[in-house]
Short mmCIF file of C-alpha atoms and ligand atoms in Angstrom, two decimals:
data_model
loop_
_atom_site.label_atom_id
_atom_site.label_comp_id
_atom_site.label_asym_id
_atom_site.label_seq_id
_atom_site.Cartn_x
_atom_site.Cartn_y
_atom_site.Cartn_z
CA MET A 1 -0.18 0.13 -0.06
CA PRO A 2 1.49 3.38 -0.91
CA HIS A 3 2.67 5.56 1.67
CA PRO A 4 1.61 9.18 1.28
CA ASP A 5 4.37 11.55 2.37
CA THR A 6 3.36 13.73 5.53
CA PRO A 7 5.88 16.92 6.04
CA GLY A 8 5.72 16.04 9.86
CA PRO A 9 8.61 18.14 11.82
CA ALA A 10 12.01 18.59 10.15
CA LEU A 11 14.42 15.79 11.18
CA LEU A 12 17.27 18.03 12.72
CA PRO A 13 20.67 17.28 12.91
CA GLY A 14 21.87 14.57 14.63
CA ALA A 15 19.43 12.57 12.68
CA VAL A 16 20.74 9.73 10.78
CA ILE A 17 20.22 9.54 7.25
CA GLY A 18 19.42 6.65 5.32
CA VAL A 19 21.31 5.98 1.66
CA MET A 20 20.05 3.48 -0.59
CA GLY A 21 23.21 3.20 -3.33
CA GLY A 22 26.72 3.39 -2.31
CA GLY A 23 28.32 5.62 -5.38
CA GLN A 24 30.04 9.17 -5.98
CA LEU A 25 26.27 10.44 -5.53
CA GLY A 26 25.85 8.90 -1.85
CA ARG A 27 29.59 10.01 -0.96
CA MET A 28 28.84 13.66 -1.64
CA LEU A 29 25.64 13.72 0.04
CA GLY A 30 27.30 11.90 3.27
CA GLN A 31 30.18 14.34 3.08
CA ALA A 32 27.15 17.26 3.37
CA ALA A 33 25.02 15.33 5.43
CA ARG A 34 28.53 15.13 8.16
CA ARG A 35 28.63 18.75 7.58
CA LEU A 36 25.41 18.98 9.11
CA GLY A 37 26.26 17.03 11.64
CA TYR A 38 24.20 14.12 10.73
CA GLY A 39 24.53 10.48 10.86
CA VAL A 40 24.98 8.06 7.84
CA VAL A 41 24.03 5.15 6.81
CA VAL A 42 24.80 3.38 3.54
CA TRP A 43 22.80 0.58 2.06
CA THR A 44 24.27 -0.94 -1.20
CA PRO A 45 25.49 -4.45 -2.40
CA GLU A 46 28.48 -2.88 -4.03
CA ASP A 47 31.45 -4.35 -2.67
CA ASP A 48 33.58 -1.14 -2.79
CA PRO A 49 31.33 1.74 -2.74
CA PRO A 50 32.86 5.06 -3.09
CA ALA A 51 29.91 5.82 -0.20
CA ALA A 52 30.96 4.00 2.32
CA ALA A 53 34.23 5.91 3.43
CA VAL A 54 31.80 9.08 4.51
CA ALA A 55 29.31 6.50 6.22
CA ASP A 56 28.61 5.95 10.01
CA ARG A 57 27.82 2.21 8.69
CA THR A 58 27.57 0.62 5.61
CA ILE A 59 25.09 -2.22 5.29
CA ARG A 60 26.43 -4.56 2.04
CA ALA A 61 23.77 -6.68 0.75
CA PRO A 62 21.20 -6.76 -2.29
CA PHE A 63 18.34 -4.57 -2.26
CA ASP A 64 15.49 -7.90 -2.05
CA ASP A 65 17.52 -8.63 1.56
CA ALA A 66 14.43 -8.42 4.22
CA ALA A 67 17.24 -8.89 6.74
CA ALA A 68 19.40 -5.90 5.43
CA GLU A 69 16.11 -4.02 4.73
CA LEU A 70 14.82 -4.40 8.63
CA ALA A 71 18.47 -3.43 9.94
CA PHE A 72 18.60 -0.35 7.61
CA ALA A 73 14.76 0.78 8.92
CA ASP A 74 16.16 0.35 12.10
CA ALA A 75 19.36 2.28 11.61
CA VAL A 76 17.77 5.47 10.25
CA ASP A 77 15.20 8.30 10.30
CA ALA A 78 14.97 9.31 6.57
CA VAL A 79 15.71 7.45 3.55
CA THR A 80 16.96 8.81 0.26
CA VAL A 81 18.24 7.56 -2.78
CA GLU A 82 21.60 8.03 -4.57
CA PHE A 83 20.68 6.37 -7.72
CA GLU A 84 16.78 5.58 -9.38
CA ASN A 85 17.79 1.62 -9.38
CA VAL A 86 16.94 0.93 -6.17
CA SER A 87 14.12 -1.35 -5.18
CA ALA A 88 11.02 0.92 -5.18
CA ASP A 89 9.01 -2.31 -3.47
CA ALA A 90 11.90 -1.72 -0.27
CA LEU A 91 11.60 2.34 -0.42
CA GLU A 92 7.39 1.34 -0.10
CA ARG A 93 7.86 -1.52 2.57
CA LEU A 94 10.52 1.37 4.40
CA ALA A 95 7.68 3.92 4.29
CA ALA A 96 5.81 2.56 6.63
CA ARG A 97 8.60 3.28 9.10
CA VAL A 98 10.44 6.22 8.24
CA PRO A 99 9.76 9.42 5.69
CA VAL A 100 11.02 7.96 2.55
CA ARG A 101 11.94 11.08 -0.12
CA PRO A 102 11.35 10.54 -2.97
CA GLY A 103 8.80 8.09 -2.39
CA ALA A 104 8.01 4.91 -3.87
CA ALA A 105 6.21 6.51 -6.91
CA VAL A 106 8.94 8.65 -7.95
CA VAL A 107 11.60 6.32 -8.00
CA ARG A 108 8.72 3.53 -10.13
CA ALA A 109 7.91 6.63 -12.53
CA THR A 110 11.84 7.24 -13.34
CA GLN A 111 13.66 3.92 -13.05
CA HIS A 112 11.48 2.73 -15.95
CA ARG A 113 11.78 4.20 -19.22
CA GLY A 114 8.63 2.91 -20.32
CA ALA A 115 6.69 4.17 -16.94
CA GLU A 116 8.75 7.81 -17.45
CA LYS A 117 7.42 8.08 -20.47
CA ALA A 118 3.43 7.56 -19.95
CA PHE A 119 4.31 9.84 -16.46
CA LEU A 120 5.43 12.45 -19.49
CA ARG A 121 2.64 11.57 -21.86
CA ALA A 122 0.06 11.62 -18.64
CA ALA A 123 1.54 15.07 -17.22
CA GLY A 124 0.86 16.56 -20.59
CA LEU A 125 5.23 17.41 -20.63
CA PRO A 126 6.71 17.74 -24.04
CA HIS A 127 8.98 15.09 -24.90
CA ALA A 128 9.96 13.71 -27.81
CA PRO A 129 7.50 11.45 -29.73
CA SER A 130 8.15 7.46 -28.41
CA VAL A 131 6.74 4.40 -28.32
CA ALA A 132 7.08 0.99 -25.55
CA VAL A 133 8.27 -1.71 -27.44
CA ASP A 134 7.61 -4.58 -24.58
CA ASP A 135 9.23 -7.53 -27.15
CA GLY A 136 11.33 -8.38 -30.60
CA ALA A 137 7.91 -8.63 -32.05
CA ALA A 138 6.76 -5.17 -31.28
CA LEU A 139 9.32 -3.21 -33.17
CA ALA A 140 8.49 -2.85 -36.81
CA GLY A 141 5.64 -1.56 -35.68
CA ALA A 142 6.94 0.93 -33.37
CA LEU A 143 9.40 1.49 -35.69
CA ALA A 144 6.51 2.25 -38.56
CA THR A 145 4.82 5.02 -35.60
CA ILE A 146 7.97 6.73 -34.76
CA GLY A 147 9.25 6.81 -38.34
CA LEU A 148 13.85 7.34 -38.96
CA PRO A 149 15.52 8.38 -37.37
CA ALA A 150 15.14 6.75 -34.21
CA VAL A 151 16.80 5.34 -30.71
CA LEU A 152 15.68 2.46 -29.25
CA LYS A 153 16.46 2.25 -25.04
CA THR A 154 16.55 -0.53 -22.64
CA ALA A 155 13.74 0.32 -20.26
CA GLY A 156 15.41 -0.35 -17.37
CA PHE A 157 19.20 0.04 -16.01
CA GLY A 158 20.49 2.44 -18.75
CA TYR A 159 22.81 4.73 -18.16
CA ASP A 160 25.81 6.89 -20.04
CA GLY A 161 24.10 5.78 -23.51
CA LYS A 162 24.35 1.99 -22.77
CA GLY A 163 21.44 -0.35 -23.68
CA GLN A 164 20.80 2.09 -26.63
CA VAL A 165 20.94 1.66 -30.59
CA ARG A 166 20.05 4.09 -33.23
CA LEU A 167 18.33 3.78 -36.20
CA ARG A 168 19.30 6.17 -38.96
CA GLY A 169 18.30 4.38 -42.43
CA GLY A 170 20.95 5.14 -45.28
CA ALA A 171 23.89 2.38 -45.68
CA ASP A 172 23.92 0.65 -41.95
CA ALA A 173 20.10 0.69 -42.22
CA ALA A 174 20.53 -3.19 -41.87
CA VAL A 175 23.25 -3.37 -39.32
CA ASP A 176 21.42 -1.13 -37.08
CA LEU A 177 18.45 -2.92 -37.64
CA ALA A 178 19.74 -6.02 -36.56
CA ALA A 179 21.23 -4.63 -33.57
CA ALA A 180 17.87 -3.19 -32.46
CA GLU A 181 16.29 -6.71 -32.69
CA ALA A 182 18.94 -8.13 -30.40
CA LEU A 183 17.82 -4.79 -27.65
CA ALA A 184 14.38 -5.47 -28.21
CA GLN A 185 14.59 -9.70 -27.74
CA SER A 186 17.00 -8.83 -24.78
CA GLY A 187 13.59 -7.08 -22.62
CA PRO A 188 11.36 -4.16 -22.75
CA CYS A 189 12.54 -1.49 -24.79
CA VAL A 190 11.05 1.95 -25.96
CA LEU A 191 11.82 3.59 -29.10
CA GLU A 192 11.71 6.90 -29.35
CA ALA A 193 12.27 9.96 -32.38
CA LEU A 194 15.59 11.15 -32.87
CA VAL A 195 15.18 14.48 -32.39
CA PRO A 196 18.10 17.42 -33.81
CA LEU A 197 19.55 18.91 -30.37
CA ALA A 198 20.79 22.51 -30.12
CA LEU A 199 21.51 21.72 -26.80
CA GLU A 200 21.19 19.73 -23.71
CA LEU A 201 20.79 21.73 -20.71
CA SER A 202 19.71 20.44 -17.12
CA VAL A 203 17.67 21.76 -14.62
CA ILE A 204 17.78 20.63 -11.02
CA VAL A 205 15.06 21.34 -8.72
CA ALA A 206 14.29 20.78 -5.20
CA ARG A 207 11.18 20.37 -3.25
CA ALA A 208 10.57 20.05 0.23
CA PRO A 209 7.26 18.19 2.12
CA ASN A 210 5.44 21.54 2.31
CA GLY A 211 6.02 21.53 -1.12
CA GLU A 212 8.46 25.06 -1.30
CA VAL A 213 10.24 24.39 -4.75
CA ALA A 214 14.01 25.73 -5.51
CA THR A 215 16.19 25.71 -9.05
CA TYR A 216 19.41 26.18 -9.77
CA PRO A 217 20.53 27.78 -12.57
CA VAL A 218 20.18 25.80 -15.53
CA PHE A 219 23.64 23.75 -16.54
CA GLU A 220 24.99 23.55 -20.47
CA ASN A 221 25.99 19.82 -20.74
CA ALA A 222 28.22 18.66 -23.48
CA HIS A 223 28.53 14.82 -24.00
CA ALA A 224 31.12 12.46 -25.19
CA ASP A 225 30.62 9.44 -26.42
CA HIS A 226 27.53 9.21 -24.52
CA VAL A 227 28.84 10.10 -21.73
CA LEU A 228 28.63 13.75 -20.02
CA ASP A 229 31.71 15.21 -20.22
CA VAL A 230 31.50 19.03 -19.84
CA THR A 231 28.76 21.11 -17.66
CA VAL A 232 28.88 25.07 -17.63
CA VAL A 233 26.76 27.01 -15.63
CA PRO A 234 24.99 29.25 -16.23
CA ALA A 235 23.79 27.85 -19.50
CA ARG A 236 25.20 30.33 -22.17
CA VAL A 237 21.40 30.56 -23.55
CA ALA A 238 19.18 33.80 -23.49
CA SER A 239 17.67 34.59 -19.61
CA GLU A 240 14.18 33.41 -21.25
CA LEU A 241 15.33 30.02 -22.34
CA ARG A 242 16.87 29.40 -18.98
CA GLU A 243 13.73 30.67 -17.02
CA ARG A 244 11.79 28.16 -19.24
CA ALA A 245 13.65 25.51 -18.70
CA GLN A 246 13.47 26.12 -14.82
CA ALA A 247 9.41 26.30 -15.02
CA LEU A 248 9.73 22.84 -16.88
CA GLY A 249 11.70 21.41 -14.21
CA VAL A 250 9.00 22.84 -11.71
CA ARG A 251 6.35 21.59 -13.34
CA VAL A 252 8.18 17.80 -13.92
CA ALA A 253 8.46 18.03 -9.93
CA GLU A 254 4.92 19.13 -9.12
CA ALA A 255 3.40 16.72 -11.43
CA LEU A 256 5.92 13.78 -9.67
CA ASP A 257 4.90 15.05 -5.91
CA LEU A 258 8.81 15.25 -5.60
CA VAL A 259 10.07 14.87 -2.08
CA GLY A 260 13.87 15.38 -2.60
CA LEU A 261 16.08 17.23 -5.41
CA ALA A 262 15.75 15.94 -9.26
CA CYS A 263 18.00 16.27 -12.50
CA VAL A 264 15.81 17.00 -15.17
CA GLU A 265 17.34 16.50 -18.71
CA THR A 266 16.42 18.57 -21.15
CA PHE A 267 16.78 18.73 -25.06
CA VAL A 268 16.85 22.31 -26.85
CA LEU A 269 15.65 22.09 -30.64
CA ALA A 270 16.94 24.80 -32.92
CA ASP A 271 13.40 26.89 -32.39
CA GLY A 272 13.70 26.85 -28.46
CA THR A 273 11.53 24.00 -28.10
CA LEU A 274 12.29 22.38 -24.54
CA LEU A 275 11.34 18.80 -24.33
CA VAL A 276 12.46 16.53 -21.25
CA ASN A 277 14.49 13.73 -21.94
CA GLU A 278 14.67 12.33 -18.43
CA ILE A 279 14.56 12.77 -14.62
CA ALA A 280 16.77 11.68 -12.09
CA PRO A 281 15.56 11.59 -8.92
CA ARG A 282 18.51 12.56 -7.39
CA PRO A 283 21.35 14.55 -7.51
CA HIS A 284 23.23 14.96 -10.97
CA ASN A 285 26.33 14.84 -12.52
CA SER A 286 26.24 18.12 -14.14
CA GLY A 287 25.52 19.96 -10.49
CA HIS A 288 28.86 19.01 -9.02
CA VAL A 289 30.08 22.48 -9.63
CA THR A 290 26.95 23.53 -7.41
CA ILE A 291 30.21 22.37 -4.77
CA GLU A 292 31.76 25.62 -5.81
CA ALA A 293 29.44 27.92 -7.30
CA CYS A 294 26.67 28.21 -5.38
CA GLU A 295 25.43 29.32 -2.41
CA THR A 296 23.51 25.64 -1.30
CA ASP A 297 25.26 22.83 -3.39
CA GLN A 298 23.16 19.67 -4.85
CA PHE A 299 24.01 17.49 -1.80
CA GLU A 300 23.15 19.79 0.87
CA GLN A 301 19.69 20.97 -0.64
CA GLN A 302 19.18 17.20 -1.08
CA LEU A 303 19.44 17.11 2.73
CA ARG A 304 17.35 19.55 3.19
CA ALA A 305 14.50 18.44 1.23
CA VAL A 306 15.04 15.53 3.07
CA CYS A 307 14.95 16.24 6.32
CA GLY A 308 12.28 19.02 5.81
CA LEU A 309 14.99 22.07 6.54
CA PRO A 310 14.24 25.11 4.68
CA LEU A 311 15.53 25.08 1.34
CA GLY A 312 18.60 26.85 0.80
CA ALA A 313 19.53 29.30 -1.23
CA THR A 314 20.49 28.31 -4.96
CA ALA A 315 22.44 32.00 -6.52
CA LEU A 316 25.33 31.04 -8.39
CA ARG A 317 28.57 32.95 -6.45
CA SER A 318 29.90 32.82 -9.90
CA SER A 319 30.32 31.13 -13.09
CA GLY A 320 31.46 27.41 -13.28
CA ALA A 321 32.44 24.49 -15.21
CA MET A 322 32.98 21.10 -14.57
CA ALA A 323 34.90 18.42 -16.25
CA ASN A 324 34.65 14.51 -15.65
CA LEU A 325 37.69 12.61 -15.30
CA LEU A 326 36.87 8.92 -17.33
CA GLY A 327 39.01 5.68 -16.00
CA ASP A 328 40.80 6.17 -19.38
CA LEU A 329 43.05 8.48 -18.23
CA TRP A 330 44.95 5.79 -16.32
CA GLN A 331 45.47 4.22 -19.41
CA ARG A 332 49.00 5.75 -19.45
CA GLY A 333 49.29 5.55 -15.69
CA THR A 334 48.29 8.03 -12.81
CA PRO A 335 47.58 11.00 -14.05
CA ASP A 336 49.45 14.04 -13.35
CA TRP A 337 48.11 15.51 -10.34
CA GLU A 338 50.56 17.76 -9.26
CA GLY A 339 50.32 19.33 -13.23
CA ALA A 340 46.86 20.07 -12.99
CA LEU A 341 46.88 21.09 -9.41
CA ALA A 342 49.35 23.73 -9.74
CA LEU A 343 46.66 25.90 -12.19
CA PRO A 344 45.42 28.24 -9.83
CA GLY A 345 41.80 27.69 -8.84
CA LEU A 346 41.22 24.37 -10.46
CA HIS A 347 39.58 21.85 -7.94
CA LEU A 348 39.71 18.04 -7.88
CA HIS A 349 37.12 15.99 -6.87
CA LEU A 350 38.17 12.45 -6.48
CA TYR A 351 35.78 9.48 -5.40
CA GLY A 352 37.84 6.48 -4.40
CA LYS A 353 37.05 4.14 -6.45
CA ARG A 354 39.77 1.66 -6.58
CA SER A 355 39.87 0.39 -10.11
CA ALA A 356 39.65 3.11 -13.12
CA ARG A 357 38.19 1.11 -15.70
CA PRO A 358 37.53 2.77 -19.35
CA GLY A 359 34.72 5.03 -19.08
CA ARG A 360 33.91 4.91 -15.41
CA LYS A 361 33.31 7.71 -13.86
CA MET A 362 36.21 8.13 -11.53
CA GLY A 363 35.97 11.48 -10.30
CA ASN A 364 36.02 15.43 -11.57
CA LEU A 365 37.56 18.90 -12.02
CA SER A 366 35.91 21.97 -11.16
CA ALA A 367 36.51 26.02 -11.48
CA LEU A 368 34.92 29.16 -11.48
CA ALA A 369 35.26 32.40 -12.98
CA GLU A 370 33.35 35.59 -13.47
CA HIS A 371 32.80 34.24 -17.26
CA PRO A 372 31.49 30.55 -17.89
CA ASP A 373 33.66 30.46 -20.86
CA ASP A 374 36.99 30.93 -18.74
CA ALA A 375 35.97 28.26 -16.23
CA GLU A 376 35.10 25.85 -19.10
CA ALA A 377 38.76 26.52 -20.37
CA LEU A 378 40.15 26.08 -17.02
CA VAL A 379 38.68 22.75 -16.55
CA ARG A 380 39.79 21.95 -20.15
CA ALA A 381 43.44 22.61 -19.34
CA GLY A 382 43.48 21.07 -16.10
CA ARG A 383 42.32 17.63 -17.58
CA ASP A 384 44.74 18.44 -20.18
CA ALA A 385 47.63 18.68 -17.44
CA LEU A 386 46.44 15.65 -16.00
CA ARG A 387 46.85 13.65 -19.70
CA ARG A 388 50.58 15.30 -20.18
CA GLY A 389 51.42 13.10 -17.11
CA GLY A 390 51.04 9.51 -16.73
CA THR A 391 53.87 7.86 -18.80
CA ALA A 392 54.36 5.11 -16.96
N1 ADP B 1 15.64 11.44 -28.62
C1 ADP B 1 16.60 11.19 -28.64
N2 ADP B 1 17.30 12.62 -29.50
C2 ADP B 1 18.62 13.02 -29.78
N3 ADP B 1 19.21 12.64 -28.86
C3 ADP B 1 19.21 12.08 -27.83
C4 ADP B 1 17.55 11.01 -27.99
N4 ADP B 1 18.03 10.18 -26.29
C5 ADP B 1 19.00 10.23 -26.10
N5 ADP B 1 20.09 11.37 -26.64
C6 ADP B 1 20.89 11.50 -27.01
O1 ADP B 1 22.20 10.50 -25.59
C7 ADP B 1 22.39 10.91 -24.44
C8 ADP B 1 21.52 9.73 -23.48
O2 ADP B 1 20.98 9.63 -23.40
P1 ADP B 1 19.68 9.20 -22.59
O3 ADP B 1 18.31 8.97 -22.68
O4 ADP B 1 19.57 10.32 -21.50
O5 ADP B 1 20.52 7.76 -21.57
P2 ADP B 1 21.51 7.78 -20.11
O6 ADP B 1 20.63 6.93 -19.63
O7 ADP B 1 22.50 6.83 -20.83
O8 ADP B 1 21.76 9.12 -19.91
C9 ADP B 1 21.58 12.12 -24.60
O9 ADP B 1 22.07 13.02 -23.16
C10 ADP B 1 21.18 12.66 -25.83
O10 ADP B 1 22.77 13.21 -26.02
MG1 MG B 2 20.88 10.80 -19.47
#
C-alpha cells in the first residue's frame, strides 16, 4: 500500500540519513550530511562503494535482502536514494517506518523508461515522440509509428548511453536494425524519435515536504561518447530560455509530487522548443559544480529537502564549469595530479574508486570564473594537464 508523505516535524542535525546506493553521489551527499551534523547509513550491494568512506555504517547486501532491509529501517530516521535503480518495493515497505524521500512512486516512475514516458504523457509534459517496445515482435510496428531516425533504449538500468541503439536508415540500416532487434529481444524497450538537438540543459530542482521548490541556475551539458563530459553554468543561452527550462523543471517536480531533489535532463531544439529527456530523482553529475559555484550545493539541498529543513539559496557565487575524469585517463599511468593542481583555481574531486576502468566516472574537476567560457577553459586545461602526465 502506498504511504503518502506528510510534512511532519523537520529532522534536525543528529538524525540519521539512510542512503540507498553507494556511489559517488551518495559519497558527496554523505559529506554534506556530515558537515551538517547528521549520521549516515548506506545500503548498497556494491563491493567497494565510494560512499562507505563517509558513512557511519554500510550495509552491504542486495536490495531484496529482508534482513538488511530491517537493519536499515532500524538504523535510520529517513531514507533517500543516490540512484534510481534501487528496489521501489523496499522503499514502499520502508515508508511504513520512516519518511522515504523521494517516495517509491517517484522512483518507480523514473527507473523505467516506459513508466517515465507514461508519466510525461499523462502530465502533459513535452518529450520526444516515443512508443513502448515490449518485445522483439513489437519493433517493426513501433518503427512504423515513430519513423527514422530513431533510438531504441532499454527500459531499465540504462545509463551513459548503454543499452541504446540508433537507427538512422541509409547504408547502415540493416546493421542498425539487427542490433535493435537483439536489444528488443533482450527485454522491454522504448523507441524514441531521434530529435535534432541544439543543446542539452540540466534543470536541478528541489522540493520540500511542504511543497516549497527551489531551482538551480540552468546547466549546459556537452557529452562525449554518450557520457557527460563538460558542464558549464550558467548555460550560455538567452535568459528567457533559462527561465522556461526552470519552469519546466518545477512542473516536473510538482507533477511527480517529488520530495527531495531531481535533475530534469532537457533537450533544446533549434527553434527553442524544450523537451524532457529523462528525470533523475537525485543529485546529478551536471550539478557537481554547485559545490563551488552555488550558495548551497545540490547535496546539501537534497539533505535539506529530505529533512524538511528550509531549502538553501541556489544563487551562483560566480560562473563555473565541471569536467569529468573517466577511467581512460589512467590508461597511461597515474594522471599528473601535481601538474593539474598547479593551475590556480582548479578544484579536484576524486571518488575513491580503486579500479580505473575505461568509461568509469572516477572524479571531476571544477572551476569558477567571472565568465563561463573562462571556467570551461580552466577545467579543460586541467584535464589536459592530467593527460600530459601519466607516462608510466
Ligand atoms: N531522442 C533523442 N534524440 C536525440 N538525442 C538523444 C535522444 N535520446 C538520447 N539522446 C542523446 O543520448 C544521450 C543519452 O541518452 P539518455 O536517454 O539520456 O540515456 P542515459 O540514461 O544513458 O543518460 C542524451 O544525453 C542525448 O545526447
Ligand atoms: Mg541521460
